Coordinates of C-alpha atoms in Angstrom, one line a residue:
M836 CA 23.9 23.2 34.2
K837 CA 20.2 22.3 34.3
R838 CA 19.4 25.0 31.8
T839 CA 22.1 23.8 29.4
L840 CA 20.7 20.3 29.6
L841 CA 17.2 21.4 28.8
I842 CA 18.4 23.4 25.8
A843 CA 20.4 20.4 24.6
L844 CA 17.3 18.1 24.9
A845 CA 15.2 20.6 23.0
W846 CA 17.7 20.7 20.2
I847 CA 17.8 16.9 20.0
A848 CA 14.0 16.8 19.8
T849 CA 14.0 19.3 17.0
I850 CA 16.4 17.3 14.8
A851 CA 14.8 14.0 15.7
S852 CA 11.3 14.9 14.4
P853 CA 10.2 16.8 11.3
A854 CA 9.4 20.4 11.7
I855 CA 5.8 21.3 11.6
A856 CA 5.4 23.7 8.7
S857 CA 2.6 26.1 7.8
T858 CA 3.1 26.0 4.1
F859 CA 0.1 24.0 3.0
E860 CA -3.5 23.7 4.2
I861 CA -4.5 20.2 3.2
H862 CA -8.0 18.7 3.1
L863 CA -8.9 15.1 2.4
E864 CA -12.4 14.0 1.3
A865 CA -13.4 10.3 0.7
C866 CA -15.8 9.3 -2.0
C867 CA -17.7 7.1 0.3
E868 CA -17.9 6.0 4.0
E869 CA -18.0 2.2 3.4
I870 CA -16.3 -0.1 0.9
L871 CA -15.8 -3.8 0.4
V872 CA -12.6 -5.6 1.3
Y873 CA -10.1 -5.6 -1.7
Q874 CA -11.9 -2.5 -3.0
G875 CA -10.2 0.8 -3.6
L876 CA -11.1 4.1 -2.0
G877 CA -11.4 7.3 -4.0
I878 CA -10.0 10.4 -2.2
T879 CA -9.9 14.0 -3.3
L880 CA -6.9 15.9 -1.9
R881 CA -6.7 19.6 -2.0
A882 CA -3.6 21.5 -1.0
R883 CA -3.5 25.3 -0.7
N884 CA -0.4 27.4 -0.4
V885 CA -0.9 29.4 2.8
S886 CA 2.6 30.9 2.9
D887 CA 3.4 34.3 1.5
V888 CA 5.9 33.1 -1.1
A889 CA 5.5 31.1 -4.3
L890 CA 6.4 27.4 -3.9
L891 CA 8.6 25.6 -6.5
D892 CA 7.8 22.1 -7.7
S893 CA 11.1 20.2 -7.5
N894 CA 9.9 17.6 -10.0
R895 CA 9.6 20.3 -12.7
R896 CA 13.1 21.5 -12.0
F897 CA 11.9 25.1 -12.2
H898 CA 14.2 27.3 -10.2
A899 CA 14.2 30.8 -11.9
G900 CA 12.2 33.5 -10.3
T901 CA 10.0 36.0 -12.0
N902 CA 12.9 38.5 -12.2
G903 CA 15.2 35.9 -13.8
K904 CA 17.2 35.4 -10.6
M905 CA 17.4 32.1 -8.7
E906 CA 14.9 31.7 -5.9
K907 CA 15.0 29.5 -2.8
P908 CA 11.5 29.3 -1.4
P909 CA 10.1 26.1 0.0
V910 CA 10.2 23.3 -2.5
F911 CA 7.6 20.5 -2.8
D912 CA 7.3 17.4 -5.0
G913 CA 4.1 17.9 -7.0
S914 CA 4.7 14.9 -9.4
Y915 CA 2.6 12.5 -7.4
F916 CA 1.0 13.3 -4.0
P917 CA 1.8 13.5 -0.3
Q918 CA 2.7 10.6 1.9
L919 CA -0.4 8.8 3.2
I920 CA -0.5 7.4 6.8
I921 CA -3.1 4.6 6.9
R922 CA -4.0 3.1 10.3
R923 CA -5.6 -0.3 9.9
P924 CA -8.1 -2.1 12.2
D925 CA -5.4 -4.5 13.6
G926 CA -3.3 -1.5 14.7
S927 CA -0.7 -1.7 12.0
V928 CA 0.2 1.4 10.0
I929 CA 1.0 1.7 6.3
R930 CA 3.1 4.7 5.2
T931 CA 3.1 5.1 1.5
S932 CA 3.9 7.7 -1.1
R933 CA 3.1 5.4 -4.0
I934 CA -0.5 4.3 -4.1
S935 CA -2.6 2.9 -7.0
S936 CA -3.3 6.1 -8.9
A937 CA -3.1 9.8 -8.6
Q938 CA -4.1 12.4 -11.1
P939 CA -2.9 16.0 -10.4
E940 CA -5.3 18.7 -11.6
G941 CA -4.0 20.2 -14.8
L942 CA -1.6 17.4 -15.6
R943 CA -2.8 17.0 -19.2
E944 CA -2.1 20.7 -19.7
G945 CA 1.5 20.3 -18.5
G946 CA 0.8 21.3 -14.9
H947 CA 2.4 24.3 -13.2
P948 CA 6.0 24.5 -12.0
R949 CA 5.0 26.8 -9.1
L950 CA 2.2 27.3 -6.6
E951 CA 1.5 31.0 -5.9
P952 CA 0.3 32.2 -2.5
G953 CA -3.3 31.3 -2.0
E954 CA -3.3 29.0 -5.0
Q955 CA -4.8 25.5 -4.6
R956 CA -3.9 22.2 -6.3
S957 CA -6.1 19.1 -6.3
W958 CA -5.3 15.4 -6.7
E959 CA -7.8 12.6 -7.4
L960 CA -6.5 9.5 -5.7
L961 CA -7.4 5.8 -6.1
V962 CA -6.1 4.1 -2.9
G963 CA -6.0 0.4 -3.2
V964 CA -2.4 -0.9 -3.0
A965 CA 0.7 0.6 -1.4
L966 CA 3.4 0.0 -4.1
D967 CA 6.3 1.0 -1.8
A968 CA 5.3 -1.0 1.3
S969 CA 8.0 -3.2 2.7
P970 CA 9.0 -5.9 2.1
E971 CA 6.6 -6.0 -0.8
P972 CA 3.6 -4.1 -2.1
E973 CA 0.5 -4.5 0.1
I974 CA -3.2 -4.5 -0.5
I975 CA -4.5 -1.7 1.8
F976 CA -8.1 -2.7 2.5
S977 CA -7.5 -6.4 2.9
Q978 CA -9.4 -6.8 6.3
P979 CA -12.8 -5.6 7.5
G980 CA -12.9 -2.8 10.1
R981 CA -12.3 0.9 10.5
Y982 CA -9.4 2.6 8.8
E983 CA -8.0 6.1 9.4
I984 CA -6.2 8.0 6.7
T985 CA -4.1 11.2 7.0
A986 CA -1.9 12.9 4.4
L987 CA 1.5 14.5 5.1
F988 CA 2.9 17.1 2.7
H989 CA 6.7 17.4 2.9
T990 CA 8.5 20.6 1.9
T991 CA 12.0 21.9 2.5
D992 CA 10.5 23.9 5.4
G993 CA 9.0 20.8 7.2
V994 CA 5.8 18.8 7.2
D995 CA 2.1 19.8 6.9
E996 CA -0.6 17.4 8.0
S997 CA -4.1 17.0 6.7
N998 CA -7.4 16.2 8.4
T999 CA -8.0 12.6 9.2
I1000 CA -10.7 10.7 7.2
T1001 CA -12.2 7.3 8.1
V1002 CA -13.7 4.5 6.0
T1003 CA -15.4 1.3 7.2
V1004 CA -14.4 -1.8 5.2
V1005 CA -16.8 -4.8 5.2
N1006 CA -17.0 -8.3 3.7
P1007 CA -19.3 -8.7 0.8
T1008 CA -22.7 -10.2 1.4
G1009 CA -24.2 -10.5 -2.1
E1010 CA -23.6 -13.6 -4.1
A1011 CA -22.0 -11.9 -7.1
D1012 CA -19.5 -9.9 -5.0
T1013 CA -18.7 -12.9 -2.8
E1014 CA -17.9 -15.2 -5.8
A1015 CA -15.9 -12.5 -7.6
L1016 CA -13.9 -11.7 -4.5
D1017 CA -13.1 -15.4 -4.1
A1018 CA -11.7 -15.5 -7.6
I1019 CA -9.7 -12.3 -7.1
Q1020 CA -8.2 -13.4 -3.8
R1021 CA -6.8 -16.5 -5.5
M1022 CA -4.6 -14.3 -7.7
P1023 CA -1.0 -13.6 -6.6
L1024 CA -0.1 -10.1 -5.6
E1025 CA 1.5 -9.5 -9.0
G1026 CA -1.8 -10.0 -10.6
L1027 CA -3.7 -8.0 -8.1
Q1028 CA -1.5 -5.0 -8.8
T1029 CA -2.7 -4.9 -12.4
M1030 CA -6.3 -4.7 -11.1
Y1031 CA -5.6 -1.7 -8.8
V1032 CA -3.1 0.0 -11.1
P1033 CA -4.5 0.1 -14.7
W1034 CA -1.2 1.6 -15.8
H1035 CA 0.9 -1.2 -14.4
E1036 CA 3.5 -2.2 -17.0
M1037 CA 1.9 -5.7 -17.4
T1038 CA -1.5 -4.2 -17.9
L1039 CA -0.1 -1.9 -20.6
Y1040 CA 1.8 -4.5 -22.6
D1041 CA 2.0 -8.2 -21.6
L1042 CA -0.8 -9.0 -19.1
P1043 CA -0.1 -12.7 -18.3
A1044 CA -2.8 -15.0 -19.6
Q1045 CA -3.7 -16.4 -16.2
Y1046 CA -4.5 -12.9 -14.9
A1047 CA -6.5 -11.9 -17.9
A1048 CA -8.4 -15.2 -17.7
V1049 CA -9.5 -14.4 -14.1
F1050 CA -10.6 -10.9 -15.1
R1051 CA -12.6 -12.2 -18.1
T1052 CA -14.3 -14.9 -15.9
V1053 CA -15.2 -12.4 -13.2
L1054 CA -16.5 -9.9 -15.9
A1055 CA -18.6 -12.7 -17.6
E1056 CA -20.0 -14.4 -14.5
Q1057 CA -20.4 -11.6 -12.0
P1058 CA -20.7 -8.5 -14.3
D1059 CA -22.6 -6.5 -11.7
S1060 CA -20.0 -7.0 -8.9
V1061 CA -17.7 -4.3 -7.6
Y1062 CA -14.7 -6.3 -8.6
A1063 CA -15.9 -6.8 -12.2
A1064 CA -15.5 -3.1 -12.8
Y1065 CA -11.9 -3.2 -11.8
A1066 CA -11.4 -6.3 -14.0
E1067 CA -12.9 -4.5 -17.0
L1068 CA -10.9 -1.4 -16.5
A1069 CA -7.6 -3.4 -16.5
L1070 CA -8.7 -5.4 -19.6
L1071 CA -9.7 -2.2 -21.5
Q1072 CA -6.4 -0.5 -20.7
H1073 CA -4.5 -3.6 -21.8
R1074 CA -6.4 -3.9 -25.0
N1075 CA -5.9 -0.3 -25.9
S1076 CA -2.1 -0.8 -25.6
V1077 CA -2.1 -4.1 -27.5
L1078 CA -4.1 -2.5 -30.4
T1079 CA -1.6 0.3 -30.6
R1080 CA 1.4 -1.9 -30.7
E1081 CA -0.1 -4.3 -33.2
Y1082 CA -1.3 -1.6 -35.6
I1083 CA 2.1 0.2 -35.6
S1084 CA 3.9 -3.1 -36.3
L1085 CA 1.9 -3.7 -39.5
T1086 CA 3.1 -2.8 -43.0
P1087 CA 1.3 0.2 -44.6
E1088 CA -0.8 -2.2 -46.6
G1089 CA -1.7 -4.2 -43.5
R1090 CA -2.7 -1.0 -41.7
R1091 CA -5.0 0.0 -44.6
R1092 CA -6.7 -3.4 -44.4
S1093 CA -7.2 -3.4 -40.7
S1094 CA -7.9 0.3 -40.0
H1095 CA -11.7 0.0 -39.9
A1096 CA -11.7 -2.8 -37.4
V1097 CA -9.0 -1.2 -35.2
F1098 CA -10.6 2.2 -35.0
D1099 CA -14.0 0.6 -34.4
E1100 CA -12.7 -1.4 -31.4
L1101 CA -10.9 1.7 -30.0
S1102 CA -14.2 3.6 -30.2
Q1103 CA -15.9 0.8 -28.3
I1104 CA -13.2 1.0 -25.6
R1105 CA -13.8 4.7 -25.4
E1106 CA -17.5 4.2 -25.0
R1107 CA -17.0 1.6 -22.2
S1108 CA -14.6 3.9 -20.3
A1109 CA -17.2 6.7 -20.6
A1110 CA -19.9 4.4 -19.2
M1111 CA -17.6 3.4 -16.3
R1112 CA -17.3 7.0 -15.2
S1113 CA -20.9 7.0 -13.9
L1114 CA -21.0 3.5 -12.2
Q1115 CA -22.5 4.2 -8.8
R1116 CA -21.1 1.0 -7.2
V1117 CA -17.5 2.1 -8.0
P1118 CA -17.3 5.9 -7.7
E1119 CA -13.5 5.6 -7.1
L1120 CA -13.0 4.4 -10.7
S1121 CA -14.5 7.5 -12.3
Q1122 CA -11.2 9.4 -12.6
P1123 CA -9.2 6.3 -13.8
A1124 CA -11.9 5.6 -16.4
A1125 CA -11.7 9.2 -17.5
R1126 CA -8.0 8.9 -17.8
L1127 CA -8.4 5.8 -19.9
G1128 CA -10.7 7.7 -22.2
D1129 CA -8.1 10.4 -22.6
H1130 CA -5.5 7.7 -23.5
V1131 CA -7.8 6.2 -26.1
D1132 CA -8.3 9.6 -27.7
D1133 CA -4.6 10.1 -27.8
T1134 CA -4.2 6.6 -29.4
I1135 CA -6.8 7.4 -32.1
R1136 CA -5.2 10.7 -33.0
S1137 CA -1.8 9.0 -33.2
L1138 CA -2.9 6.1 -35.3
Q1139 CA -4.9 8.4 -37.6
G1140 CA -1.8 10.4 -38.2
L1141 CA 0.1 7.2 -39.0
A1142 CA -2.6 6.1 -41.4
K1143 CA -2.6 9.5 -43.1
S1144 CA 1.2 9.3 -43.7
D1145 CA 0.7 5.8 -45.2
G1146 CA -1.4 7.5 -48.0

């Protein structure tokens, strides 16, 4: 009877908690050890397939094996990134699979639908806001103190856990950062999301005037602050999208008249995004700035093709 009870308890424990897999070896590395409140943190995540089978990416819907037959190895979701567990100074924990920005290695080349044994994939993360926090999105580094961050990678075989990294969050002491933070904190959460997520729908198309005004004020009055860099990135992304939409909506004659000015401004946006990649005060924005540069290059090629078709 006692043995039966122990077996039953062991079975219940197994189904109550996720299985510990040995599919991925995951390593996290933070861009810096200390950041300001309301700043984001850049993290490089590397995941290596340590199993002896190829892993299929469920997001790519790739299921056929090399021999043309259906395979059923462990499946993972490579479209974004693993779940992050963030332990805050007050003891609260944020669990999120949707953060500010994540760029998988090789995404612009179409990515890969499978991860071979021994193969590694990397993600560059900008962690600033948990978009899927409940009951509403939450700014992650909103209080000073020590934070611990761990990544969990879920597959159909169970869960793999990364190393734990720490970052210390402090209040700004310089005048520029302090004044800029004061302006940023007055914005509602909806506006703050556009600062942390340059590809937020509003940032791309219809950034409300009150949010854009705050960003422009911070950029003009505290240009050397950490927060000004975030404001500039959001404004540049928004302007790139607006220029595209406006140019496409013009008549062929209107496009011919405005082409020089539009392409000149797009070139300026590309130059600014390139300069932002090397800003030492915000290393976490290097990858999002590079992504913006890629977007601008795509915009220029697309609009040049349109101008060519106009004759």
